[in-house]
Short mmCIF file of C-alpha atoms in Angstrom, two decimals:
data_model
loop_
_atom_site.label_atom_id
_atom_site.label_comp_id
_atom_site.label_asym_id
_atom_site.label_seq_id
_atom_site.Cartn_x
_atom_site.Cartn_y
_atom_site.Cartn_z
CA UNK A 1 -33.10 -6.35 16.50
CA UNK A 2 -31.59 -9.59 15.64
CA UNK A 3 -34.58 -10.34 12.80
CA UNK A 4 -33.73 -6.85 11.28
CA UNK A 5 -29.51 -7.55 11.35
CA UNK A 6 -30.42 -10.70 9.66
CA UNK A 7 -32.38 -9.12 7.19
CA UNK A 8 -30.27 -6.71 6.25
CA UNK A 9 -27.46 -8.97 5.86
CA UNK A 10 -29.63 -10.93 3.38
CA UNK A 11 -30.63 -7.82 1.08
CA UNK A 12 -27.01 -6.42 0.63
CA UNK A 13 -25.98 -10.28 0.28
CA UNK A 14 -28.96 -10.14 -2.65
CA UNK A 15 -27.99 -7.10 -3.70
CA UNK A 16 -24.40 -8.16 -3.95
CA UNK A 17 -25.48 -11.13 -6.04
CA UNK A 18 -27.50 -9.08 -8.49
CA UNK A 19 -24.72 -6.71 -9.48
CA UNK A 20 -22.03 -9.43 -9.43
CA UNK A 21 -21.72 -9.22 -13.38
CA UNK A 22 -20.49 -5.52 -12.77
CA UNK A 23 -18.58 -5.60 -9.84
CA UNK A 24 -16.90 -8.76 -10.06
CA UNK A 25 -12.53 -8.43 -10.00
CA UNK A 26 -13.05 -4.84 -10.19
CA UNK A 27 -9.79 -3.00 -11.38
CA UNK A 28 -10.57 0.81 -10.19
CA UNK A 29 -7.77 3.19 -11.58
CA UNK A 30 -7.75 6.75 -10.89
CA UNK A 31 -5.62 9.97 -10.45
CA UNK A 32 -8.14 12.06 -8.89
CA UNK A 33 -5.47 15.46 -9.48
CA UNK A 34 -6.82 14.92 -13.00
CA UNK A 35 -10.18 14.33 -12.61
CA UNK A 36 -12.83 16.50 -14.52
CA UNK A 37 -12.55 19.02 -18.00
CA UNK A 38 -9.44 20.49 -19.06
CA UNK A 39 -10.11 24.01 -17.65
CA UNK A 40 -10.56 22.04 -14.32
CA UNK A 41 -7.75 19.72 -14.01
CA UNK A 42 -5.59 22.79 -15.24
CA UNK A 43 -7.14 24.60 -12.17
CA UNK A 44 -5.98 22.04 -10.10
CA UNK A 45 -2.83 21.70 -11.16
CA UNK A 46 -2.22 25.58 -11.12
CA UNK A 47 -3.80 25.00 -7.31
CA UNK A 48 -1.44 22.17 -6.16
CA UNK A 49 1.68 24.51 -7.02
CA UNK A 50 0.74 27.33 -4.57
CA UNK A 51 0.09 24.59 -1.96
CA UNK A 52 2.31 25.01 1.16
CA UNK A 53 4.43 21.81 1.73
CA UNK A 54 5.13 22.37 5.26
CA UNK A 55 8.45 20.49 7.46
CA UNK A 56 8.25 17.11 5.48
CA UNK A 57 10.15 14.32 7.20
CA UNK A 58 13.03 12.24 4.61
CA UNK A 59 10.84 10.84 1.77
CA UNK A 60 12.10 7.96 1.15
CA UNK A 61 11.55 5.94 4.45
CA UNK A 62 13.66 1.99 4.48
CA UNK A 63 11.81 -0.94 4.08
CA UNK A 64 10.16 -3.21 1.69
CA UNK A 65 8.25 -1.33 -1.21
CA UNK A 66 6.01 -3.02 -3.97
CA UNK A 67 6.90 -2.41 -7.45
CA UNK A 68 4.21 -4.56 -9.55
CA UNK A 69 1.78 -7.07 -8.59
CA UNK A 70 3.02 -10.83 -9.44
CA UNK A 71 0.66 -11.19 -11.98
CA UNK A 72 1.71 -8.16 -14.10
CA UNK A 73 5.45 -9.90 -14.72
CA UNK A 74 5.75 -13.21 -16.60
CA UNK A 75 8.36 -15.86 -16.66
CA UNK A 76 11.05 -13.94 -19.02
CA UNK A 77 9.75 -10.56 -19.00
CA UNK A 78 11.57 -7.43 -17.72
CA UNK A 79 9.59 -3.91 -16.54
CA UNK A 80 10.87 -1.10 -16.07
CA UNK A 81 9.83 0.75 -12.76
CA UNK A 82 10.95 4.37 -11.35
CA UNK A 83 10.21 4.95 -7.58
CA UNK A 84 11.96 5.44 -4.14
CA UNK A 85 14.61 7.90 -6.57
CA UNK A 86 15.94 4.98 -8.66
CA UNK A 87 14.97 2.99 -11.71
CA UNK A 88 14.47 -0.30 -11.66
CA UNK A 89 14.47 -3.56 -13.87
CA UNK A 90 12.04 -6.13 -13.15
CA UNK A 91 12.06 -9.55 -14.45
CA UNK A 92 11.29 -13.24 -13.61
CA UNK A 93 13.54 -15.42 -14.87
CA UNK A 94 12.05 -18.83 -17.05
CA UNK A 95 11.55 -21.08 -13.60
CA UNK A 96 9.87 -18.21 -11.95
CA UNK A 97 12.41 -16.03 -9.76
CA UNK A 98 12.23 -12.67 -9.54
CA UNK A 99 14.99 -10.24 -9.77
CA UNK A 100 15.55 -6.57 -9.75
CA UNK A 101 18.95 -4.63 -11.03
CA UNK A 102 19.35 -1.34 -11.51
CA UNK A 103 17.71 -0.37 -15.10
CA UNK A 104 21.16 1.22 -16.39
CA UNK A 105 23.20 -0.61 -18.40
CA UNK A 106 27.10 0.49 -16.51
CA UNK A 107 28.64 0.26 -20.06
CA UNK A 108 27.03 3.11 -21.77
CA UNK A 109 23.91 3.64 -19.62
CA UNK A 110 20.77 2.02 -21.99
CA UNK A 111 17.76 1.20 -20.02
CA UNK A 112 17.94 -3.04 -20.01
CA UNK A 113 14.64 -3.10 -18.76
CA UNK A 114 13.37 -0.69 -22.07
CA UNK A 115 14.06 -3.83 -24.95
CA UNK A 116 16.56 -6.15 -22.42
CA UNK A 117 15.78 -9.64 -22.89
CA UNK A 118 16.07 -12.21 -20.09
CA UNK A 119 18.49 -14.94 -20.46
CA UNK A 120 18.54 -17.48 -18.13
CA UNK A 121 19.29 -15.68 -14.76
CA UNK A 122 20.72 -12.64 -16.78
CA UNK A 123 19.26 -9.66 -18.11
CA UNK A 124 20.77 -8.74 -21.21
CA UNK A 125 21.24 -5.27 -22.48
CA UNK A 126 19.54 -4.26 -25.91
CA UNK A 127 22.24 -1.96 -26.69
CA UNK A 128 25.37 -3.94 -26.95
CA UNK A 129 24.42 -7.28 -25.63
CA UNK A 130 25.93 -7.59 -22.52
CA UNK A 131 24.35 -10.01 -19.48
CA UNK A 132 24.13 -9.38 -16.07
CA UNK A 133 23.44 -11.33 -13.28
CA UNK A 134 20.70 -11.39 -10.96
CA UNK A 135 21.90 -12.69 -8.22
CA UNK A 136 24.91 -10.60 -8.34
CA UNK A 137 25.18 -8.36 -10.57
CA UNK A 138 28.31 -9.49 -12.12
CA UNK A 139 28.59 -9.06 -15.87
CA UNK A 140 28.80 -12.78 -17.07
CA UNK A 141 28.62 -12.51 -20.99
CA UNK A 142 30.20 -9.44 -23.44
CA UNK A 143 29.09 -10.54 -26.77
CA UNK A 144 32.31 -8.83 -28.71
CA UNK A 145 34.93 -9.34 -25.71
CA UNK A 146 37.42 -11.87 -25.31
CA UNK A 147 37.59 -10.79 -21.53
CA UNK A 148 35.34 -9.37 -19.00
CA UNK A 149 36.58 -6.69 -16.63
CA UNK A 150 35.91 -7.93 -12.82
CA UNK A 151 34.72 -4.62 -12.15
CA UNK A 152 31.97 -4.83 -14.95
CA UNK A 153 28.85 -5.04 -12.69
CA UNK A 154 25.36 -3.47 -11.82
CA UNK A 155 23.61 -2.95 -8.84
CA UNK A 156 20.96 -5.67 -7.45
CA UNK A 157 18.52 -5.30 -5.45
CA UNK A 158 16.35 -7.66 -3.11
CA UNK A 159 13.75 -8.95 -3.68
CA UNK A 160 10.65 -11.01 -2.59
CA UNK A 161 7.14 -12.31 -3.51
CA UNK A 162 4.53 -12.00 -0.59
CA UNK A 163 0.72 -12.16 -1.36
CA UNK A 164 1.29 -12.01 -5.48
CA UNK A 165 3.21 -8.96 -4.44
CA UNK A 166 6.51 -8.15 -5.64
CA UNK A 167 8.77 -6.02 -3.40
CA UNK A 168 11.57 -4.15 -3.56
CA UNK A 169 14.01 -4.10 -0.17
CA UNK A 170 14.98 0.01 -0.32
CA UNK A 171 17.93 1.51 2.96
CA UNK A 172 19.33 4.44 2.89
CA UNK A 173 22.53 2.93 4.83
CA UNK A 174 22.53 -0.06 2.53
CA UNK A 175 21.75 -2.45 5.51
CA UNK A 176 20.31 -5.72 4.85
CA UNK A 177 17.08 -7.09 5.58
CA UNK A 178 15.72 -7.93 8.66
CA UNK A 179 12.51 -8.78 8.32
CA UNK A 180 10.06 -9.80 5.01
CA UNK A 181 6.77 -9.66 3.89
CA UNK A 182 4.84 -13.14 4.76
CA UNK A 183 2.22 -14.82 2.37
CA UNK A 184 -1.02 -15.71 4.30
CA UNK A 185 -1.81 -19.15 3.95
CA UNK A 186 -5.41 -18.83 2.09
CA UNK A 187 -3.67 -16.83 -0.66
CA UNK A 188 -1.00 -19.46 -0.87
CA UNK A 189 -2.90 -22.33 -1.08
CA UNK A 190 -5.48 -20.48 -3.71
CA UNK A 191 -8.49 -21.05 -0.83
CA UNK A 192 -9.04 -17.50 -1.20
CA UNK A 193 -9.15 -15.96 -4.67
CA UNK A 194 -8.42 -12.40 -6.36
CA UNK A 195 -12.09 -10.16 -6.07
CA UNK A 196 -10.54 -7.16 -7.44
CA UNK A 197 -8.04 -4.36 -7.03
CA UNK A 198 -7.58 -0.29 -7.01
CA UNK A 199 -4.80 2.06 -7.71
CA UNK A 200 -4.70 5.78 -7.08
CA UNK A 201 -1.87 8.13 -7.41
CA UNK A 202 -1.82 10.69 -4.60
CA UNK A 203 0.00 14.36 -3.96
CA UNK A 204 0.94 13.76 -0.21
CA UNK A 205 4.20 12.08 1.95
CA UNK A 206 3.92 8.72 2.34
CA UNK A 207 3.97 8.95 6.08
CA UNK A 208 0.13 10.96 5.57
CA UNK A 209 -1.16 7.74 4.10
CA UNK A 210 -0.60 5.39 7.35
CA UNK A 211 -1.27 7.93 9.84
CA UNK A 212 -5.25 7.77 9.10
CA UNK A 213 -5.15 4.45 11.15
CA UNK A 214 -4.00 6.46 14.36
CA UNK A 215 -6.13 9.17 13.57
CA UNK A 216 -9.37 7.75 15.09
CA UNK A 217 -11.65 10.99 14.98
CA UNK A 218 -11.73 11.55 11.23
CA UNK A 219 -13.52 7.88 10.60
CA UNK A 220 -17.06 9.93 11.68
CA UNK A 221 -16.03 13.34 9.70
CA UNK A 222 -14.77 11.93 7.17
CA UNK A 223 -16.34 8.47 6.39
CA UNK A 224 -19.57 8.77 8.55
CA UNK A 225 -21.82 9.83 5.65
CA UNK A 226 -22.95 6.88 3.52
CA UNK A 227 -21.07 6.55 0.50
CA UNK A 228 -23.95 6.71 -2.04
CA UNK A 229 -24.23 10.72 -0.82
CA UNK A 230 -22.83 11.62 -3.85
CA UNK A 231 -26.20 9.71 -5.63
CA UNK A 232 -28.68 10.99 -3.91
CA UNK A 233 -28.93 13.47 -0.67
CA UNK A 234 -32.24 11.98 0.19
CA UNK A 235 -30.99 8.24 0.57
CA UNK A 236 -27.86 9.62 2.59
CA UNK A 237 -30.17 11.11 4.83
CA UNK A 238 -31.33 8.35 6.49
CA UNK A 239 -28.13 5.93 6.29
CA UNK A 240 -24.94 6.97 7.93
CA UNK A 241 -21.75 4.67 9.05
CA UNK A 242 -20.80 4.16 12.55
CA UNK A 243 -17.19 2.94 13.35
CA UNK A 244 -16.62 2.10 16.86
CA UNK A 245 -13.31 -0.45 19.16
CA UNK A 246 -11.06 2.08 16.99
CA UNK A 247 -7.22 1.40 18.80
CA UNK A 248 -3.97 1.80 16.90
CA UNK A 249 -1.09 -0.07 19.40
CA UNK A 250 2.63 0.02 17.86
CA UNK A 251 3.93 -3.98 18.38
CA UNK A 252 5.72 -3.25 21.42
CA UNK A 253 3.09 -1.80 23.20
CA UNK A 254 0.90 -4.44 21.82
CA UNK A 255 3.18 -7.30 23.54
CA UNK A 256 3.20 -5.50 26.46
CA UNK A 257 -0.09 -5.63 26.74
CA UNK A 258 -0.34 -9.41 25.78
CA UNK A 259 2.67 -9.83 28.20
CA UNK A 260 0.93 -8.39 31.24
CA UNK A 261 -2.26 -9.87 30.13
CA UNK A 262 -0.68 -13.52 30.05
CA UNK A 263 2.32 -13.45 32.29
CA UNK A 264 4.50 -14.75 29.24
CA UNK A 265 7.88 -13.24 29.16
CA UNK A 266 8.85 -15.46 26.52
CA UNK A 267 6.36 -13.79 24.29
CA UNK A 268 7.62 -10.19 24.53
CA UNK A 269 11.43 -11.26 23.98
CA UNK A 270 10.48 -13.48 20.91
CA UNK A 271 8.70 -10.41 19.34
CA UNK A 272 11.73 -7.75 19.72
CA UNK A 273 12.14 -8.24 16.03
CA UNK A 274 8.41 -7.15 15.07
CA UNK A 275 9.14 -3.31 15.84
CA UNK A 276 8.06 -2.63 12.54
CA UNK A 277 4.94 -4.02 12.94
CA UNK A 278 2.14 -1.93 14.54
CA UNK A 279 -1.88 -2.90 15.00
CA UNK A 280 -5.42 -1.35 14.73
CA UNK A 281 -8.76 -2.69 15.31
CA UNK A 282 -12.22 -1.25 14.50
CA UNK A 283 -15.68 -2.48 13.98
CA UNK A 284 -18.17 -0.76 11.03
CA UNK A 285 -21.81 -0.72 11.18
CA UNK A 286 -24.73 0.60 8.71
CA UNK A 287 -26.66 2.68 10.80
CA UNK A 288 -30.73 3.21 8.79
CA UNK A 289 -33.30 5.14 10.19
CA UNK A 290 -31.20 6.05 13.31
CA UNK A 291 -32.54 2.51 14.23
CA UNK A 292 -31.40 -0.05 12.58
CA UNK A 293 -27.96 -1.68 12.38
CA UNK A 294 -26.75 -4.27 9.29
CA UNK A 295 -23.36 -4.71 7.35
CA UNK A 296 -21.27 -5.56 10.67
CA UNK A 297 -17.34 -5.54 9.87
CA UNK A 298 -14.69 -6.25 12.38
CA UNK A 299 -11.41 -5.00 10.85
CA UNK A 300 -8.00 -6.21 12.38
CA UNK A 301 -5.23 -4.09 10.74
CA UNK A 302 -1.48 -4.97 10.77
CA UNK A 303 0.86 -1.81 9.57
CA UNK A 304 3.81 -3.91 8.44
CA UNK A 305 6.84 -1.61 7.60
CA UNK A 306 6.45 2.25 6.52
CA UNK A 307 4.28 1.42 2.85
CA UNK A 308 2.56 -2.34 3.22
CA UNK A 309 -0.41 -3.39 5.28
CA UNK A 310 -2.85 -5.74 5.95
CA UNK A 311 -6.65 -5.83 6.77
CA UNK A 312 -8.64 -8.63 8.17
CA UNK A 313 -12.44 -8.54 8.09
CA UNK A 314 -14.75 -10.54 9.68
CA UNK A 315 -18.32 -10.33 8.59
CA UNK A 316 -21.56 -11.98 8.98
CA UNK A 317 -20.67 -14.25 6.19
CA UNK A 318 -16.89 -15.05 6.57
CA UNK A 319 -13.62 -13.40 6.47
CA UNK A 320 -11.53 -11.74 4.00
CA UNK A 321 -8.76 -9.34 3.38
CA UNK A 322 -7.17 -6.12 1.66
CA UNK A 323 -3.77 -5.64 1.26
CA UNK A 324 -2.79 -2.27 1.14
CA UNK A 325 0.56 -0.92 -0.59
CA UNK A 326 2.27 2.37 -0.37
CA UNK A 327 5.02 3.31 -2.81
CA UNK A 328 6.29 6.42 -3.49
CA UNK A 329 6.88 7.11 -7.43
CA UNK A 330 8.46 10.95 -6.40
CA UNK A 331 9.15 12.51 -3.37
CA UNK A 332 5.53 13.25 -2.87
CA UNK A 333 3.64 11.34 -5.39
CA UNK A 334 2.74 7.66 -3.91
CA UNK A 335 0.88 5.08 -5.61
CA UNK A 336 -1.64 3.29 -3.51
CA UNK A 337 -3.00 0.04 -4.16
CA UNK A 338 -5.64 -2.46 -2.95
CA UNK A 339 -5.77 -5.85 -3.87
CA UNK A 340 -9.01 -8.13 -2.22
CA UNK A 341 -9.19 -11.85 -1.71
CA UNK A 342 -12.42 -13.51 -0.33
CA UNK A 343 -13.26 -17.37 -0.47
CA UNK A 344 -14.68 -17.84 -4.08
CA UNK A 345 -18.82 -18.35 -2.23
CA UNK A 346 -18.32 -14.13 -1.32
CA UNK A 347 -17.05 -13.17 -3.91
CA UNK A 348 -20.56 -11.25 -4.54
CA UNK A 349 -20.22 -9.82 -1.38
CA UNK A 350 -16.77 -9.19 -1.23
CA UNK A 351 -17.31 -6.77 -4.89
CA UNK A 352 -19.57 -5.14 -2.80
CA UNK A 353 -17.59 -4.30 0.03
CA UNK A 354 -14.33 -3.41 -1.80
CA UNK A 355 -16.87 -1.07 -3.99
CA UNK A 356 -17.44 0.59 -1.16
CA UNK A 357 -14.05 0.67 0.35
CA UNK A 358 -12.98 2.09 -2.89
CA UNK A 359 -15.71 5.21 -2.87
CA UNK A 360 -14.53 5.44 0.82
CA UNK A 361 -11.02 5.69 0.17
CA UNK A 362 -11.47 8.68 -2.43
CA UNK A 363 -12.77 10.76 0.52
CA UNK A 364 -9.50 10.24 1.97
CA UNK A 365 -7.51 10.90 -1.44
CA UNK A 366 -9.37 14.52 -1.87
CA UNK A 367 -7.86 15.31 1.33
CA UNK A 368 -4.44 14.04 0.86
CA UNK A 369 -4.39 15.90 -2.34
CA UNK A 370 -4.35 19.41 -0.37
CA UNK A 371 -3.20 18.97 2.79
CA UNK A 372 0.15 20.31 4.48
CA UNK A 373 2.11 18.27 6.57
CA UNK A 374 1.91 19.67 10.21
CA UNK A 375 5.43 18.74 11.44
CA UNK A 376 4.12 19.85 15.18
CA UNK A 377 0.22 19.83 15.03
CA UNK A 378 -2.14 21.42 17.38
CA UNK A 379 -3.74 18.32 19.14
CA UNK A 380 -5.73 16.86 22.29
CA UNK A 381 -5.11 14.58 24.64
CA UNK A 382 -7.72 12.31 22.02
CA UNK A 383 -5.35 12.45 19.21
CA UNK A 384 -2.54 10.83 20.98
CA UNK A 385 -2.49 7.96 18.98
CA UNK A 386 -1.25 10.01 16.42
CA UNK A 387 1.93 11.28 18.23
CA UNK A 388 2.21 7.48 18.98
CA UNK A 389 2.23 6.79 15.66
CA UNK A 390 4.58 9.20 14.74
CA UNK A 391 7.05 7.90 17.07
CA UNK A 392 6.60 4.30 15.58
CA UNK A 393 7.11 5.69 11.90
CA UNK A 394 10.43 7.48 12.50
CA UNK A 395 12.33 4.10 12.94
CA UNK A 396 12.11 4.17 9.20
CA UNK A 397 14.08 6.96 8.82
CA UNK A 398 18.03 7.10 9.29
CA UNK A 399 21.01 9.56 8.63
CA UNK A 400 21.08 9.79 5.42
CA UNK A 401 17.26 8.79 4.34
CA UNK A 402 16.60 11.62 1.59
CA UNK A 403 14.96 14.79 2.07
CA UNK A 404 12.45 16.38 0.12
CA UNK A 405 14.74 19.29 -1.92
CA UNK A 406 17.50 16.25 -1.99
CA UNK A 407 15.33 14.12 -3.81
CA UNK A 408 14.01 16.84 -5.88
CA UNK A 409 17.12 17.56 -7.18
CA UNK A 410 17.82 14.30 -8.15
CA UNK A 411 14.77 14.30 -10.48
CA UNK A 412 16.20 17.06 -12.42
CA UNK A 413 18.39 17.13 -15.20
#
């Protein structure tokens, strides 16, 4: 059995290798509501409208939120970016900070980030030439004015860089901050590099998207059949996926688990703070022939906050990781990225696996697409991760976190 795991490790490593020129960094962008011919995406559209919404929970759940990747923002460029209900301006100033203010100028409401120039730690308006301040807000230059008013001042917004990530700190209370993103130490020091990324746009809550990690039994229904079925029924009929060690443990439980295990008090009070954390665990194998197991993948997942996580694999041939971001653009419109890092020797097999994590993660999308959120589903005593889960989530929710026909109004003119 050993000879045969070997083996197969080798071929897809091969394999991998011989369709590096293709796969290599690959940047897979799709909006899967739109795929196919006119008369079809019309269809779908027309489809999506009659779809039943169901209870939602508040949309806009508090936490940190990416807004661009740190690549896509240069030193002295501004973006403009609408999610979470607002609009936001982007930019980094000339030694590399990053700040966000609200896009509307307070004087006569241009879009700074539409034309707005950076200056310094300002962002200036294109309109009439007025500077704000990033760290602040505070108007500090009127071009025409002898004197500024004190109460001449936009909103800001905090900020941080995690992972080449930028995020955007969103509460519906306006509370501060209590915990932040953390950069992992082989993307900081560059040991790791970039393999490749994905984006998709999806029709769901943002809540749906998460809740697959507690929701153990649709890994074999849903991702069981190989993911070249699509090419050819007659290869997928003798290849199938197994996943197996599937647990999803919010922190707490996790430390009291670690607690009991290791008699360390010290440990549970230290990680009070981490409530926002939760943690999954599951191992993938190739099943061929009904016989035969290869591409081993033990996947530690840390849910950090309601739209950011992070996945660890362990392979045959080293580790790497997927980070995973959640932002919703509208009330039920999110856009989900992946971005992949691998040491630079896999990146072969690294374009290999995120190919495949990004056909697997379409199956998921299809779904999402035309679902309806079951505030009080029918389950068994096997889906009670999910109810766990649930529980978890709805500390990201507080009095006045938005609802759906709140939000919706908002969006309309």
């Amino acid at each position: 059995m050993a000879g045969w795991w070997y083996l197969g490790g080798a071929f897809l490593l091969l394999f991998g290798i011989l369709l590096a020129p293709y796969l290599y960094k690959i940047n897979w962008i799709k909006d899967l509501r739109l795929e196919g011919k006119g008369k079809k995406v019309l269809a779908n559209h027309l489809e999506s409208k009659k779809r039943k919404l169901g209870k939602l929970p508040p949309v806009y759940p508090n936490g940190w939120f990416a807004l661009l990747e740190s690549s896509q923002l240069g030193r002295g460029q501004v973006k403009h970016v609408a999610a979470l209900g607002q609009n936001f301006a982007v930019y980094r100033t000339d030694n590399g900070t990053v700040r966000i203010l609200d896009a509307y100028c307070p004087h006569l409401g241009a879009n700074m980030a539409e034309g707005g120039r950076v200056k310094g730690d300002c962002l200036e308006c294109p309109f009439h030439g007025w500077q704000f301040r990033g760290s602040d807000g505070q108007c500090d230059h009127i071009p025409y004015a002898d004197k500024i008013p004190h109460i001449a001042r936009t909103k800001t917004w905090k900020c941080c860089e995690a992972n080449e990530i930028i995020f955007v700190w969103y509460h519906a209370e306006g509370l501060e901050p209590h915990w932040e993103p953390q950069t992992i130490n082989h993307v900081l020091n560059r040991t790791w590099r970039y393999q490749g990324r994905n984006e998709f746009l999806i029709n769901c809550h943002i809540q749906e998207v998460a809740e697959n990690g507690a929701d153990s039994a649709h890994l074999s229904a849903v991702h069981g059949p190989a993911i070249f079925t699509k090419i050819s029924r007659f290869l997928s009929s003798f290849a199938r996926h197994q996943w197996s060690n599937v647990n999803w443990t919010p922190h707490n439980s996790f430390l009291e688990s670690l607690s009991s295990k290791e008699g360390n008090e010290s440990k549970k009070q230290n990680g009070e703070n981490l409530r926002h954390r939760a943690y999954m665990t599951l191992r993938h194998r190739l099943i061929l022939f009904e016989k035969f197991e290869v591409l081993h993948l033990d996947v530690n997942v840390q849910q950090i906050g309601p739209g950011y996580v992070e996945l660890m694999m362990e392979t045959s041939l080293g580790s790497m990781c997927i980070f995973q971001t959640v932002t919703p653009m509208e009330p039920l419109l999110q856009k989900v990225t992946h971005v992949m890092y691998s040491p630079p020797v896999l990146s072969p097999y690294a374009s290999m696996l995120f190919l495949g994590e990004c056909l697997m993660f379409e199956r998921d999308v299809a779904i999402w697409n035309r679902k309806k959120f079951e505030k009080q589903p029918l389950l068994v005593k096997e889906d009670k991760s999910i109810i766990a889960y649930r529980r978890w989530y709805s500390q990201f929710y507080s009095q006045h976190s938005p609802s759906y026909h709140a939000a919706m109004k908002s969006l309309q003119w």
